[in-house]
Amino acid sequence: MRKLYVIGIGAGDPDQVTMQAVKALREVDVFFVMGKGAEKQQLVDVRTAILDEHAARPHRIVEIPDPPRDRTPADYNATVLDWHERRSLLLEEAFAGTEGVGAILVWGDPALYDSTLRMVERVLTRGTLAFDYTVIPGVTSVHALAARHRIVLHRIGEPVHITTGRRLRDEGLGSGSTVVMLDADCAFTSVPGDTDIWWGAYLGMPDETLFHGRVGEIGAEIVRRRAQLRAHKGWIMDIYLLRPAE
């Protein structure tokens, strides 16, 4: 493999793929996809639909099984670093068997709560393989959420704090508006009831679901609906914006 593209493909809608990404897709010989198991096959299917629409040349798709990890570890950072190492070894093996131009399609943008770039750097640091790589930015779920709710992420002159569900529960709301990602446990239930919430799941996909209101008024309904959606599909991707009442 002489070159690798790491391409942000947006939150799930093929129309969110940028023209820069489309041009890169049309150069690729092999696409690497980290598989998440049978219950998340739709995530692979969405990527395939994007390729069907935008990739113009013959190509292969190499699906790599994502190694399992403990989701509630005693040492979170050590567990994630070990997971990154195991993922990078699988990528290295796939890269070694590839000629031409490769690509990894990343949900949203590779720079925001995604480990792909760290894994690519691990491969290069080991020194077994040498290749050039280029990063193509994508539309994040943060921007998709704001667009679907037709809102600005912040009040005039205020900051935007982007964090995880685990940190929201441990640290509370940040200054200004708070965007929360990677929340498996509905941490918004821990904030004051008069906090405004804009919530979205499966953004850009056919099952997209949106809620907006005060946490104290609609929080329980979001929890109920989220559990229902997850049980139906076997997985869920959601994100939300919180803003203290004025």
Short mmCIF file of N, CA and C in Angstrom, two decimals, residues 161-229:
data_model
loop_
_atom_site.label_atom_id
_atom_site.label_comp_id
_atom_site.label_asym_id
_atom_site.label_seq_id
_atom_site.Cartn_x
_atom_site.Cartn_y
_atom_site.Cartn_z
N HIS A 161 -18.79 23.32 25.07
CA HIS A 161 -18.00 22.27 25.72
C HIS A 161 -18.44 20.93 25.15
N ILE A 162 -17.49 20.16 24.58
CA ILE A 162 -17.79 18.84 24.03
C ILE A 162 -17.18 17.80 24.94
N THR A 163 -18.02 16.87 25.41
CA THR A 163 -17.55 15.91 26.39
C THR A 163 -18.25 14.56 26.19
N THR A 164 -17.99 13.64 27.09
CA THR A 164 -18.61 12.31 27.04
C THR A 164 -19.65 12.17 28.15
N GLY A 165 -20.48 11.15 28.02
CA GLY A 165 -21.47 10.89 29.06
C GLY A 165 -20.83 10.61 30.40
N ARG A 166 -19.74 9.86 30.39
CA ARG A 166 -19.06 9.53 31.65
C ARG A 166 -18.56 10.79 32.34
N ARG A 167 -17.99 11.69 31.59
CA ARG A 167 -17.47 12.93 32.19
C ARG A 167 -18.60 13.88 32.61
N LEU A 168 -19.69 13.88 31.86
CA LEU A 168 -20.83 14.70 32.27
C LEU A 168 -21.33 14.26 33.63
N ARG A 169 -21.43 12.96 33.84
CA ARG A 169 -21.92 12.46 35.12
C ARG A 169 -20.95 12.78 36.25
N ASP A 170 -19.64 12.74 35.95
CA ASP A 170 -18.62 12.98 36.98
C ASP A 170 -18.39 14.47 37.25
N GLU A 171 -18.51 15.29 36.20
CA GLU A 171 -18.08 16.69 36.30
C GLU A 171 -19.21 17.69 36.14
N GLY A 172 -20.36 17.27 35.64
CA GLY A 172 -21.47 18.19 35.44
C GLY A 172 -21.33 19.01 34.17
N LEU A 173 -22.23 19.96 34.02
CA LEU A 173 -22.25 20.80 32.82
C LEU A 173 -21.03 21.71 32.77
N GLY A 174 -20.57 21.96 31.55
CA GLY A 174 -19.50 22.93 31.36
C GLY A 174 -20.07 24.33 31.27
N SER A 175 -19.18 25.29 31.07
CA SER A 175 -19.61 26.68 30.90
C SER A 175 -20.27 26.84 29.54
N GLY A 176 -21.37 27.53 29.47
CA GLY A 176 -22.07 27.71 28.20
C GLY A 176 -22.88 26.48 27.84
N SER A 177 -22.78 26.06 26.58
CA SER A 177 -23.52 24.89 26.09
C SER A 177 -22.61 23.67 26.12
N THR A 178 -23.22 22.50 26.34
CA THR A 178 -22.46 21.26 26.45
C THR A 178 -23.00 20.24 25.46
N VAL A 179 -22.12 19.76 24.58
CA VAL A 179 -22.46 18.68 23.66
C VAL A 179 -21.93 17.38 24.25
N VAL A 180 -22.77 16.37 24.29
CA VAL A 180 -22.40 15.09 24.93
C VAL A 180 -22.44 13.97 23.90
N MET A 181 -21.31 13.24 23.82
CA MET A 181 -21.18 12.10 22.92
C MET A 181 -20.82 10.86 23.73
N LEU A 182 -20.94 9.70 23.12
CA LEU A 182 -20.52 8.44 23.75
C LEU A 182 -21.16 8.25 25.12
N ASP A 183 -22.47 8.44 25.18
CA ASP A 183 -23.18 8.30 26.45
C ASP A 183 -24.05 7.05 26.41
N ALA A 184 -23.60 6.01 27.09
CA ALA A 184 -24.35 4.75 27.10
C ALA A 184 -25.39 4.68 28.21
N ASP A 185 -25.35 5.65 29.15
CA ASP A 185 -26.17 5.53 30.36
C ASP A 185 -27.08 6.74 30.61
N CYS A 186 -27.37 7.52 29.56
CA CYS A 186 -28.30 8.66 29.70
C CYS A 186 -27.88 9.57 30.84
N ALA A 187 -26.64 10.06 30.78
CA ALA A 187 -26.10 10.91 31.85
C ALA A 187 -26.84 12.24 31.97
N PHE A 188 -27.63 12.61 30.97
CA PHE A 188 -28.39 13.86 31.06
C PHE A 188 -29.40 13.82 32.20
N THR A 189 -29.73 12.63 32.69
CA THR A 189 -30.67 12.55 33.82
C THR A 189 -30.06 13.08 35.11
N SER A 190 -28.75 13.35 35.10
CA SER A 190 -28.09 13.84 36.31
C SER A 190 -28.01 15.37 36.37
N VAL A 191 -28.47 16.07 35.32
CA VAL A 191 -28.38 17.54 35.31
C VAL A 191 -29.69 18.13 35.81
N PRO A 192 -29.70 19.42 36.17
CA PRO A 192 -30.94 20.05 36.66
C PRO A 192 -32.09 19.90 35.67
N GLY A 193 -33.29 19.74 36.20
CA GLY A 193 -34.45 19.48 35.36
C GLY A 193 -34.82 20.60 34.43
N ASP A 194 -34.39 21.86 34.72
CA ASP A 194 -34.75 22.96 33.83
C ASP A 194 -33.73 23.16 32.72
N THR A 195 -32.78 22.24 32.58
CA THR A 195 -31.80 22.29 31.50
C THR A 195 -32.47 21.93 30.18
N ASP A 196 -32.22 22.72 29.14
CA ASP A 196 -32.74 22.41 27.81
C ASP A 196 -31.89 21.30 27.18
N ILE A 197 -32.55 20.39 26.48
CA ILE A 197 -31.84 19.31 25.79
C ILE A 197 -32.34 19.21 24.35
N TRP A 198 -31.39 19.06 23.43
CA TRP A 198 -31.67 18.75 22.04
C TRP A 198 -31.00 17.40 21.77
N TRP A 199 -31.78 16.37 21.56
CA TRP A 199 -31.27 15.00 21.46
C TRP A 199 -31.54 14.44 20.08
N GLY A 200 -30.62 13.62 19.57
CA GLY A 200 -30.84 12.97 18.29
C GLY A 200 -30.15 11.62 18.23
N ALA A 201 -30.80 10.67 17.58
CA ALA A 201 -30.23 9.33 17.37
C ALA A 201 -30.30 8.98 15.89
N TYR A 202 -29.32 8.18 15.42
CA TYR A 202 -29.26 7.73 14.03
C TYR A 202 -29.34 8.92 13.06
N LEU A 203 -28.63 9.98 13.35
CA LEU A 203 -28.70 11.17 12.52
C LEU A 203 -28.30 10.84 11.08
N GLY A 204 -29.10 11.30 10.14
CA GLY A 204 -28.82 11.07 8.73
C GLY A 204 -29.24 9.71 8.22
N MET A 205 -29.82 8.88 9.08
CA MET A 205 -30.26 7.54 8.69
C MET A 205 -31.79 7.47 8.67
N PRO A 206 -32.34 6.43 8.06
CA PRO A 206 -33.81 6.35 7.97
C PRO A 206 -34.51 6.35 9.32
N ASP A 207 -33.87 5.83 10.38
CA ASP A 207 -34.49 5.77 11.70
C ASP A 207 -34.19 6.99 12.57
N GLU A 208 -33.75 8.07 11.98
CA GLU A 208 -33.41 9.27 12.75
C GLU A 208 -34.56 9.66 13.68
N THR A 209 -34.20 9.96 14.94
CA THR A 209 -35.19 10.31 15.96
C THR A 209 -34.69 11.54 16.71
N LEU A 210 -35.55 12.53 16.91
CA LEU A 210 -35.18 13.80 17.54
C LEU A 210 -36.12 14.11 18.70
N PHE A 211 -35.56 14.74 19.76
CA PHE A 211 -36.35 15.27 20.88
C PHE A 211 -35.77 16.61 21.28
N HIS A 212 -36.63 17.52 21.71
CA HIS A 212 -36.19 18.80 22.28
C HIS A 212 -37.16 19.21 23.38
N GLY A 213 -36.60 19.70 24.49
CA GLY A 213 -37.42 20.19 25.59
C GLY A 213 -36.56 20.32 26.84
N ARG A 214 -37.22 20.44 27.99
CA ARG A 214 -36.52 20.49 29.27
C ARG A 214 -36.27 19.06 29.77
N VAL A 215 -35.12 18.85 30.35
CA VAL A 215 -34.77 17.51 30.82
C VAL A 215 -35.82 16.98 31.79
N GLY A 216 -36.29 17.84 32.69
CA GLY A 216 -37.28 17.40 33.67
C GLY A 216 -38.61 17.00 33.05
N GLU A 217 -38.89 17.51 31.85
CA GLU A 217 -40.17 17.24 31.20
C GLU A 217 -40.11 16.08 30.21
N ILE A 218 -38.98 15.94 29.49
CA ILE A 218 -38.92 14.91 28.45
C ILE A 218 -37.78 13.90 28.67
N GLY A 219 -36.99 14.08 29.73
CA GLY A 219 -35.86 13.18 29.96
C GLY A 219 -36.27 11.72 30.05
N ALA A 220 -37.33 11.45 30.80
CA ALA A 220 -37.78 10.07 30.97
C ALA A 220 -38.26 9.48 29.64
N GLU A 221 -38.88 10.31 28.81
CA GLU A 221 -39.34 9.83 27.50
C GLU A 221 -38.16 9.51 26.59
N ILE A 222 -37.09 10.32 26.66
CA ILE A 222 -35.89 10.02 25.87
C ILE A 222 -35.29 8.70 26.32
N VAL A 223 -35.19 8.50 27.64
CA VAL A 223 -34.65 7.25 28.17
C VAL A 223 -35.47 6.07 27.67
N ARG A 224 -36.78 6.18 27.73
CA ARG A 224 -37.66 5.09 27.29
C ARG A 224 -37.51 4.83 25.79
N ARG A 225 -37.53 5.91 25.02
CA ARG A 225 -37.45 5.77 23.56
C ARG A 225 -36.08 5.26 23.13
N ARG A 226 -35.03 5.71 23.80
CA ARG A 226 -33.68 5.26 23.48
C ARG A 226 -33.56 3.75 23.71
N ALA A 227 -34.07 3.26 24.84
CA ALA A 227 -34.02 1.83 25.14
C ALA A 227 -34.81 1.03 24.11
N GLN A 228 -35.92 1.57 23.68
CA GLN A 228 -36.76 0.91 22.68
C GLN A 228 -36.02 0.81 21.34
N LEU A 229 -35.40 1.90 20.92
CA LEU A 229 -34.66 1.91 19.66
C LEU A 229 -33.48 0.95 19.70
#
